[in-house]
C-alpha positions as a LaTeX table, in Angstrom:
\begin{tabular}{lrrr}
\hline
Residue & $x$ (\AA) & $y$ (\AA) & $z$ (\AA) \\
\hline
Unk1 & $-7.08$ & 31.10 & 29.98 \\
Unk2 & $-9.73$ & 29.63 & 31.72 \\
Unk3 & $-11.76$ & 28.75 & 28.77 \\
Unk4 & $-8.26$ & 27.06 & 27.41 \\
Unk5 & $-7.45$ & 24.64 & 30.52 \\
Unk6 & $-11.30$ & 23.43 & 30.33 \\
Unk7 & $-10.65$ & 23.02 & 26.56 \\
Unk8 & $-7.53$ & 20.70 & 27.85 \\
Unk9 & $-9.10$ & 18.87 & 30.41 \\
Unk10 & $-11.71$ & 17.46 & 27.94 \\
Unk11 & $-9.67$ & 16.68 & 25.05 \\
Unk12 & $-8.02$ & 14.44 & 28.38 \\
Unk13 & $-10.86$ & 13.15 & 28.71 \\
Unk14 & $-11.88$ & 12.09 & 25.42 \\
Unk15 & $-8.42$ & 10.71 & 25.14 \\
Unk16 & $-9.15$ & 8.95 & 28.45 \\
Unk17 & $-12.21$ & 7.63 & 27.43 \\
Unk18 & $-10.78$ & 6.16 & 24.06 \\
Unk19 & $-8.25$ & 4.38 & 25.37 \\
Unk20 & $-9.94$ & 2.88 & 28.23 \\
Unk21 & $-12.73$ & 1.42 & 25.17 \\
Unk22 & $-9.91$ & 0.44 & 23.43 \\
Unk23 & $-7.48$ & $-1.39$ & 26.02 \\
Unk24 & $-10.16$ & $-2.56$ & 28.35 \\
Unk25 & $-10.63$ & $-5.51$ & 25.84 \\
Unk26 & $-7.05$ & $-6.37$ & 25.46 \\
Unk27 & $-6.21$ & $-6.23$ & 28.62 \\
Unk28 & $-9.14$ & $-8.30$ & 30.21 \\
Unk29 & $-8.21$ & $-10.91$ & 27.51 \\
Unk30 & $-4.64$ & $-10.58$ & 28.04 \\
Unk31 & $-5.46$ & $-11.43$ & 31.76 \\
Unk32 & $-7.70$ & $-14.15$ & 30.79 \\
Unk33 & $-4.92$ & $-16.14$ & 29.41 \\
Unk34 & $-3.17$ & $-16.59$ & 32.54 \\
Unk35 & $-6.14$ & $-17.36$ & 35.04 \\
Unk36 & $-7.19$ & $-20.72$ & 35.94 \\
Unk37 & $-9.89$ & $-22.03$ & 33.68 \\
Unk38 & $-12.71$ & $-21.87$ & 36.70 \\
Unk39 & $-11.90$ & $-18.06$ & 37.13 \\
Unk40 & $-11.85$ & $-17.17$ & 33.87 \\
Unk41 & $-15.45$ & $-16.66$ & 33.26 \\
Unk42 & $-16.37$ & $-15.45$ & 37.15 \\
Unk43 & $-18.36$ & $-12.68$ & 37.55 \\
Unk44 & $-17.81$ & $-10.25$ & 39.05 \\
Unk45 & $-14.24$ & $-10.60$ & 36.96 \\
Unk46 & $-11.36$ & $-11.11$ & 39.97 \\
Unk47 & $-8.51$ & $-8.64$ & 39.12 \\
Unk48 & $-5.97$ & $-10.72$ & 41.56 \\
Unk49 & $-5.53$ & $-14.06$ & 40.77 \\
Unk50 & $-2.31$ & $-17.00$ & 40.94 \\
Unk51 & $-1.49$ & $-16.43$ & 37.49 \\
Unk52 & $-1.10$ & $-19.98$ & 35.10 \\
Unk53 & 0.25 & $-21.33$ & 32.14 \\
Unk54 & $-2.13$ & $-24.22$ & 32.33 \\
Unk55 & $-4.68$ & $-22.76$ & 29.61 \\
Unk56 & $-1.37$ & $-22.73$ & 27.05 \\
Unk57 & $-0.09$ & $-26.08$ & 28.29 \\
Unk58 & $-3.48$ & $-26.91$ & 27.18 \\
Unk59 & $-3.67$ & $-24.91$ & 23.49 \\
Unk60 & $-0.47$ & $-26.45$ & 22.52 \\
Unk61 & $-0.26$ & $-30.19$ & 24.00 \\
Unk62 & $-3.78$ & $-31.28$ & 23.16 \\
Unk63 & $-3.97$ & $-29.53$ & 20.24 \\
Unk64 & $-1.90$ & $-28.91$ & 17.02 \\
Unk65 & $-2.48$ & $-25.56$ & 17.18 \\
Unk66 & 1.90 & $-24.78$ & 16.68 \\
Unk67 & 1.10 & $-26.20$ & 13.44 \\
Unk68 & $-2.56$ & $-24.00$ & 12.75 \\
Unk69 & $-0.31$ & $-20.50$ & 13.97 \\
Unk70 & 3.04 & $-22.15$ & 11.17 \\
Unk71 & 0.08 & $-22.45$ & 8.13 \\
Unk72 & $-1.24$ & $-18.85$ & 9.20 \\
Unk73 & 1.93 & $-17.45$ & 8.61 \\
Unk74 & 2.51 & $-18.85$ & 5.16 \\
Unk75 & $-0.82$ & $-18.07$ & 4.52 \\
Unk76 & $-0.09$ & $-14.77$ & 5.51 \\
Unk77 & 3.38 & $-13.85$ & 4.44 \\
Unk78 & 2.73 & $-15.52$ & 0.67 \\
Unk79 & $-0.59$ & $-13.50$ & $-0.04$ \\
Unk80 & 1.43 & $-10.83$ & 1.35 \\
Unk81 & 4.14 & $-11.60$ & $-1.04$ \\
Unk82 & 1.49 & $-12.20$ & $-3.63$ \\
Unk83 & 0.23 & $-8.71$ & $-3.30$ \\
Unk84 & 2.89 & $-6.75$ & $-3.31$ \\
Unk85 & 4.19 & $-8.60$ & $-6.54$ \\
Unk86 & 0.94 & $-7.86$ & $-8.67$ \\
Unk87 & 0.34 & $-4.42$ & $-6.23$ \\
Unk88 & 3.26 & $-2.44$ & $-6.48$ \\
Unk89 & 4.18 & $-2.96$ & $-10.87$ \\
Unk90 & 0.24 & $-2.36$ & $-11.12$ \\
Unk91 & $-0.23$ & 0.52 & $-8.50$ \\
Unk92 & 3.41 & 2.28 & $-11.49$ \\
Unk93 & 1.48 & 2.03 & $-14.19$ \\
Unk94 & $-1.86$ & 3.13 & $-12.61$ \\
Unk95 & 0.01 & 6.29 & $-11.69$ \\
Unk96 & 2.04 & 6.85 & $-14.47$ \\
Unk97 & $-0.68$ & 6.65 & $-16.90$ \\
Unk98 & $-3.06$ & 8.79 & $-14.74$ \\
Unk99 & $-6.20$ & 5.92 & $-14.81$ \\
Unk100 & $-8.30$ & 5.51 & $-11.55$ \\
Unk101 & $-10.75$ & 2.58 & $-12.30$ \\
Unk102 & $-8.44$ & 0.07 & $-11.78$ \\
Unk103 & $-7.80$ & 0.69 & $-8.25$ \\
Unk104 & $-11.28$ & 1.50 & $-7.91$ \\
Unk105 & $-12.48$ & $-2.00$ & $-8.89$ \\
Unk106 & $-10.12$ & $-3.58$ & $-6.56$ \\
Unk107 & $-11.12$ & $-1.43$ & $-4.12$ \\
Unk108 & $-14.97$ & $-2.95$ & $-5.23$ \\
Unk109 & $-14.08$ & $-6.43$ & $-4.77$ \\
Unk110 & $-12.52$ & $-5.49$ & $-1.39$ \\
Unk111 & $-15.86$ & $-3.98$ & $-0.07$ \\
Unk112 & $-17.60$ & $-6.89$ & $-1.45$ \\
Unk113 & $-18.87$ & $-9.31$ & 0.98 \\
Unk114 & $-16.88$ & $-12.58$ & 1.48 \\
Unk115 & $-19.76$ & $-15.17$ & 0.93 \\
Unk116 & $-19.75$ & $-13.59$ & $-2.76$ \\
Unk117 & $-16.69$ & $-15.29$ & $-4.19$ \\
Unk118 & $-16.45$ & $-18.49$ & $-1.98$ \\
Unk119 & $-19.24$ & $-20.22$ & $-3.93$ \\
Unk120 & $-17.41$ & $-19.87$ & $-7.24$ \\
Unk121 & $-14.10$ & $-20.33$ & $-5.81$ \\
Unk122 & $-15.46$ & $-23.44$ & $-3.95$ \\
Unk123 & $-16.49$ & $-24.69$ & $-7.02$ \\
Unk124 & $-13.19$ & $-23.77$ & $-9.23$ \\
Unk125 & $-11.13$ & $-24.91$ & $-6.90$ \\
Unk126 & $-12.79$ & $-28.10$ & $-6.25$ \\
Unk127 & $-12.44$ & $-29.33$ & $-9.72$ \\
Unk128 & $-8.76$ & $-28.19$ & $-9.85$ \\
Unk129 & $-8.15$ & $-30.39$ & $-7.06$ \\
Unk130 & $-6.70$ & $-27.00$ & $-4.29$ \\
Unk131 & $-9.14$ & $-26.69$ & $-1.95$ \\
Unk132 & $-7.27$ & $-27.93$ & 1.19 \\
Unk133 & $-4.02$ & $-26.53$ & 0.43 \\
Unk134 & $-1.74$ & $-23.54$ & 1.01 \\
Unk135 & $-2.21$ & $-22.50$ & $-2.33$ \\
Unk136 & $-5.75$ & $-21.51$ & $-2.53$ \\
Unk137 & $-5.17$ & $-19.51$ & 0.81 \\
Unk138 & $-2.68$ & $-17.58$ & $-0.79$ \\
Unk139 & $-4.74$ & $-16.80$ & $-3.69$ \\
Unk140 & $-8.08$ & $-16.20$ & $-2.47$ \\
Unk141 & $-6.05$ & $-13.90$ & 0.16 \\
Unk142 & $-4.38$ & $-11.76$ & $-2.61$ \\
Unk143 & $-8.06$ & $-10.82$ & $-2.45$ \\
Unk144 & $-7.54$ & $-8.81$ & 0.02 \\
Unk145 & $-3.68$ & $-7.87$ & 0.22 \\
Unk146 & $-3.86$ & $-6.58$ & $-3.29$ \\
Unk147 & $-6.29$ & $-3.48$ & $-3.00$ \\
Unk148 & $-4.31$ & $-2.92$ & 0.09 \\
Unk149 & $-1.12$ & $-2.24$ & $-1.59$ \\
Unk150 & $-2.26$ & $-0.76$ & $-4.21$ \\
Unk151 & $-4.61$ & 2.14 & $-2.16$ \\
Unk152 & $-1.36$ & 2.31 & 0.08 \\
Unk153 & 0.99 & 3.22 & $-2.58$ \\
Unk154 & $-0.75$ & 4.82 & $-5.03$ \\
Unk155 & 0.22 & 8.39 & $-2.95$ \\
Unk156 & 3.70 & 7.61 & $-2.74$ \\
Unk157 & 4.04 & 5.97 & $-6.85$ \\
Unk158 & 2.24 & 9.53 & $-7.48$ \\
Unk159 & 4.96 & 11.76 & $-5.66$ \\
Unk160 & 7.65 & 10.05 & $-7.74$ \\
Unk161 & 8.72 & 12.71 & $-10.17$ \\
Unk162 & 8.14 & 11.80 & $-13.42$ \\
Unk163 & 11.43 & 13.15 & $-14.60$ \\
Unk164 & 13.58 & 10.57 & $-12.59$ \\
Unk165 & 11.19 & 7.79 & $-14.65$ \\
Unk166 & 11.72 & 9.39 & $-18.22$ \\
Unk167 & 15.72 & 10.00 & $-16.91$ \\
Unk168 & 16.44 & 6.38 & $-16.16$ \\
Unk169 & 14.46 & 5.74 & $-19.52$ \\
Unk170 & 16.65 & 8.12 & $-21.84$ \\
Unk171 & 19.52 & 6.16 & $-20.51$ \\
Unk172 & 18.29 & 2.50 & $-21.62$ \\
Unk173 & 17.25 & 1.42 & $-18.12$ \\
Unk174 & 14.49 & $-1.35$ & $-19.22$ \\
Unk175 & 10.98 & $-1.13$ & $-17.29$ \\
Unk176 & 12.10 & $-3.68$ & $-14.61$ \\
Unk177 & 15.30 & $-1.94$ & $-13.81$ \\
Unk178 & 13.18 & 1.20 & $-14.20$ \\
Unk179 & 10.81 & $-0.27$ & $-11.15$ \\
Unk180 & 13.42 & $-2.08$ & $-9.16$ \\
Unk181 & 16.52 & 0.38 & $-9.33$ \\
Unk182 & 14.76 & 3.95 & $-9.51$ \\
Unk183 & 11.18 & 3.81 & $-8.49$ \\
Unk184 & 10.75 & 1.23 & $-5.62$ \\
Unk185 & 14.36 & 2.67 & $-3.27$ \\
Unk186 & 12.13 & 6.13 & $-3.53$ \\
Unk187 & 8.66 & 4.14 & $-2.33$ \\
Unk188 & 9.71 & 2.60 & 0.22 \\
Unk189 & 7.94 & 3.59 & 3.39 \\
Unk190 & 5.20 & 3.08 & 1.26 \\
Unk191 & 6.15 & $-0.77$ & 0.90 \\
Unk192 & 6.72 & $-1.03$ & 4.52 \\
Unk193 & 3.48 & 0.25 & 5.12 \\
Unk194 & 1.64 & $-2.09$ & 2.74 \\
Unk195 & 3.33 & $-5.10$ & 3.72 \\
Unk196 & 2.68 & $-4.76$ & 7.19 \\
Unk197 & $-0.91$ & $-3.93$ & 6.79 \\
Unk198 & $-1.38$ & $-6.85$ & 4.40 \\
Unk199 & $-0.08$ & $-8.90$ & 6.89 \\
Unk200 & $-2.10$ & $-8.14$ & 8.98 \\
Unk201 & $-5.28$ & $-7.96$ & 7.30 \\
Unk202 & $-4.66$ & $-11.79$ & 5.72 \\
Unk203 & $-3.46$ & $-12.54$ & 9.01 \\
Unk204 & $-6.58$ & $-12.13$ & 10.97 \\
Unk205 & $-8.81$ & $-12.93$ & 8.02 \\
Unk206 & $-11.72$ & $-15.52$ & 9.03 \\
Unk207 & $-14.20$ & $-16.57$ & 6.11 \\
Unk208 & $-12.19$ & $-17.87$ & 3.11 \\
Unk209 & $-9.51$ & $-19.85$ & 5.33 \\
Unk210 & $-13.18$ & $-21.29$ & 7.07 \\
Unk211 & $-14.01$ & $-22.87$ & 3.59 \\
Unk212 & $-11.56$ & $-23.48$ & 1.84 \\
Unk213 & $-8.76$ & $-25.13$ & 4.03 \\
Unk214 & $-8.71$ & $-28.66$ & 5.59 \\
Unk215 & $-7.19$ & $-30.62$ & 8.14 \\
Unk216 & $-3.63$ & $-29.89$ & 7.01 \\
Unk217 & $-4.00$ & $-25.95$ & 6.42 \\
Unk218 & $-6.02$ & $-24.99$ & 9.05 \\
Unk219 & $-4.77$ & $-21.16$ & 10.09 \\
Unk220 & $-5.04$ & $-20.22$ & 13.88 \\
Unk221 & $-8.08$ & $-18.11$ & 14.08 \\
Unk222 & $-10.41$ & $-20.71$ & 12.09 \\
Unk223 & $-8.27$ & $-23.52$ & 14.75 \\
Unk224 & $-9.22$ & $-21.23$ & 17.60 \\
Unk225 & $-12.70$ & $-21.74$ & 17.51 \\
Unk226 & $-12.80$ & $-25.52$ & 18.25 \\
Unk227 & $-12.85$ & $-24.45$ & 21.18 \\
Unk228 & $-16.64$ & $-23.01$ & 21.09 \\
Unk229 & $-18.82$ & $-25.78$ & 21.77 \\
Unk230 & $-23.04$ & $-26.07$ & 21.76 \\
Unk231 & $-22.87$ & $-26.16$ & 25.33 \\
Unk232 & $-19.87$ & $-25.51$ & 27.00 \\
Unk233 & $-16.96$ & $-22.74$ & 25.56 \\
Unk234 & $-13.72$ & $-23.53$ & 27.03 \\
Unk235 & $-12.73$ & $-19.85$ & 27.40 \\
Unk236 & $-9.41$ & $-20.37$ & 29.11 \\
Unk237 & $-8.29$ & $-21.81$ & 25.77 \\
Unk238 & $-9.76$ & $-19.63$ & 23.34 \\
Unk239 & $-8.03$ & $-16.85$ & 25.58 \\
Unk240 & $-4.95$ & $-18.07$ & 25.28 \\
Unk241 & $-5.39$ & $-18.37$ & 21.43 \\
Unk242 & $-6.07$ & $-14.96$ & 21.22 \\
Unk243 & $-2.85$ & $-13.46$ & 22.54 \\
Unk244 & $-1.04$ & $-15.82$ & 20.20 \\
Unk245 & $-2.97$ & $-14.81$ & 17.26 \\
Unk246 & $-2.76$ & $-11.40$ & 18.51 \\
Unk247 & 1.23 & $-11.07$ & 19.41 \\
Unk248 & 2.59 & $-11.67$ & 15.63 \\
Unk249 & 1.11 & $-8.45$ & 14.59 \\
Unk250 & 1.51 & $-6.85$ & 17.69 \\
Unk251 & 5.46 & $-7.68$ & 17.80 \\
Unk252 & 5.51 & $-6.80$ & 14.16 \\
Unk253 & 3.88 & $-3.18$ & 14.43 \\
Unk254 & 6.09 & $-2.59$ & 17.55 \\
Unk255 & 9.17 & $-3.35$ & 16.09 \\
Unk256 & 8.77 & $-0.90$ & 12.90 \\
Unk257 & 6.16 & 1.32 & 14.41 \\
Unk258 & 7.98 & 4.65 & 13.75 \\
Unk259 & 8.15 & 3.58 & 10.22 \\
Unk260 & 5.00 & 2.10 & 9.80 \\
Unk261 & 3.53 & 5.61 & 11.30 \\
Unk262 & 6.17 & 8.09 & 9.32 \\
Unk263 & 5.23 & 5.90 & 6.17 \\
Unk264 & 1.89 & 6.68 & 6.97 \\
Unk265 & 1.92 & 10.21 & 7.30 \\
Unk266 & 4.14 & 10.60 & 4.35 \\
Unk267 & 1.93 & 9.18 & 2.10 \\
Unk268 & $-1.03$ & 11.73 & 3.44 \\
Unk269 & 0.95 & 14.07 & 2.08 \\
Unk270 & 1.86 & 12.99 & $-0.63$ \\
Unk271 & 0.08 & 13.02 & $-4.39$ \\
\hline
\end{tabular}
């Protein structure tokens, strides 16, 4: 018994100890946001403080950064879309046909550093005129969205009995209606899953939107660092971008969490 309870008390502890690493962060920058710009950056960090919206007031009326968080989200939601259109038709016949390299060379140019395609895709998309626009956001981040989806659902595309497939076949059903009306209802959790981590992944995705978007397209987390300067860091700002950067995927997660964690489980088990 005794050796049980002292068991207990340190997985508490662990638990403890993790969460404290991993709030800490959010919370001090949470806090951040709403402190006046001189306290900000005090040390020792004040915990009370006359909370402000000045450092907002600021990220949104002297910048255009509504407009940087509106071009991250159609960044975001049409690689996601992107993805998921290749991912998921790809990921059925990957499974149905039993072949592994093809998700494992997506799953190559995932792990691949960044600065290895934006040379090429600098140059491509130069001479095609794109670079600056929504479009070659979207693509370049179907980079990344697309080994997500199809790693996600590969689990859930291979617990899809192959007798419903070859059923819905013996009856005429063509390979669309095959995917759209039989296959895709039964992954679903899977898709959930996928989209939202695509999201998120594109979402918060630095480098390519860095070098290949202009003045127009400019996503939130490339506009939040304006506000880093040689010599002086404005850090009231740059906290206050963070939560909103932070609060679309937050919100998102939140709302569909005990999907987005039964989804995940599910396709553990799955295969």
């Amino acid at each position: 018994m005794v050796m049980r309870r002292l068991l207990r008390l340190a997985d508490r502890i662990q638990l403890l100890i993790v969460l404290v690493i991993l709030v800490l962060p959010i919370a001090w920058t949470f806090l951040s946001a709403f402190k006046p710009r001189t306290e900000v950056a005090a040390f020792p960090p004040r915990l009370f403080f006359t909370p402000t919206l000045e450092n907002f007031v600021e990220l949104f009326g002297r910048n255009d950064f509504l407009h940087n968080t509106l071009n991250s989200l159609i960044v975001a939601c049409g690689s996601t879309l992107l993805g998921l259109a290749l991912g998921a038709p790809a990921t059925f016949a990957i499974s149905w046909h039993r072949m592994s390299w093809p998700a494992t060379a997506t799953l190559f140019a995932r792990m691949a550093p960044g600065t290895l395609f934006l040379l090429p895709w600098l140059l491509m998309f130069s001479a095609a005129g794109l670079v600056g626009s929504h479009l070659v956001l979207i693509l370049t981040h179907a980079v990344i969205t697309l080994p997500v989806v199809i790693w996600v659902l590969l689990p859930y595309f291979d617990g899809v009995p192959r007798e419903l497939v070859e059923s819905a076949q013996i009856d005429g059903a063509r390979q669309d209606q095959i995917l759209t009306r039989v296959v895709f209802p039964v992954v679903m959790p899977g898709i959930v899953v996928a989209s939202i981590l695509s999201f998120v992944f594109s979402w918060n995705y630095f480098l390519f939107a860095l070098v290949l978007s202009g003045i127009e397209t400019k996503t939130a987390i490339v506009a939040s660092f304006n506000f880093i300067g040689e010599g002086v860091t404005n850090w009231g700002a740059l906290m206050a971008a963070a939560v909103v950067i932070a609060l679309p995927p937050l919100i998102l997660t939140l709302l569909i969490q005990r999907r987005l964690v039964g989804g995940l489980a599910a396709g553990a088990v799955k295969g």
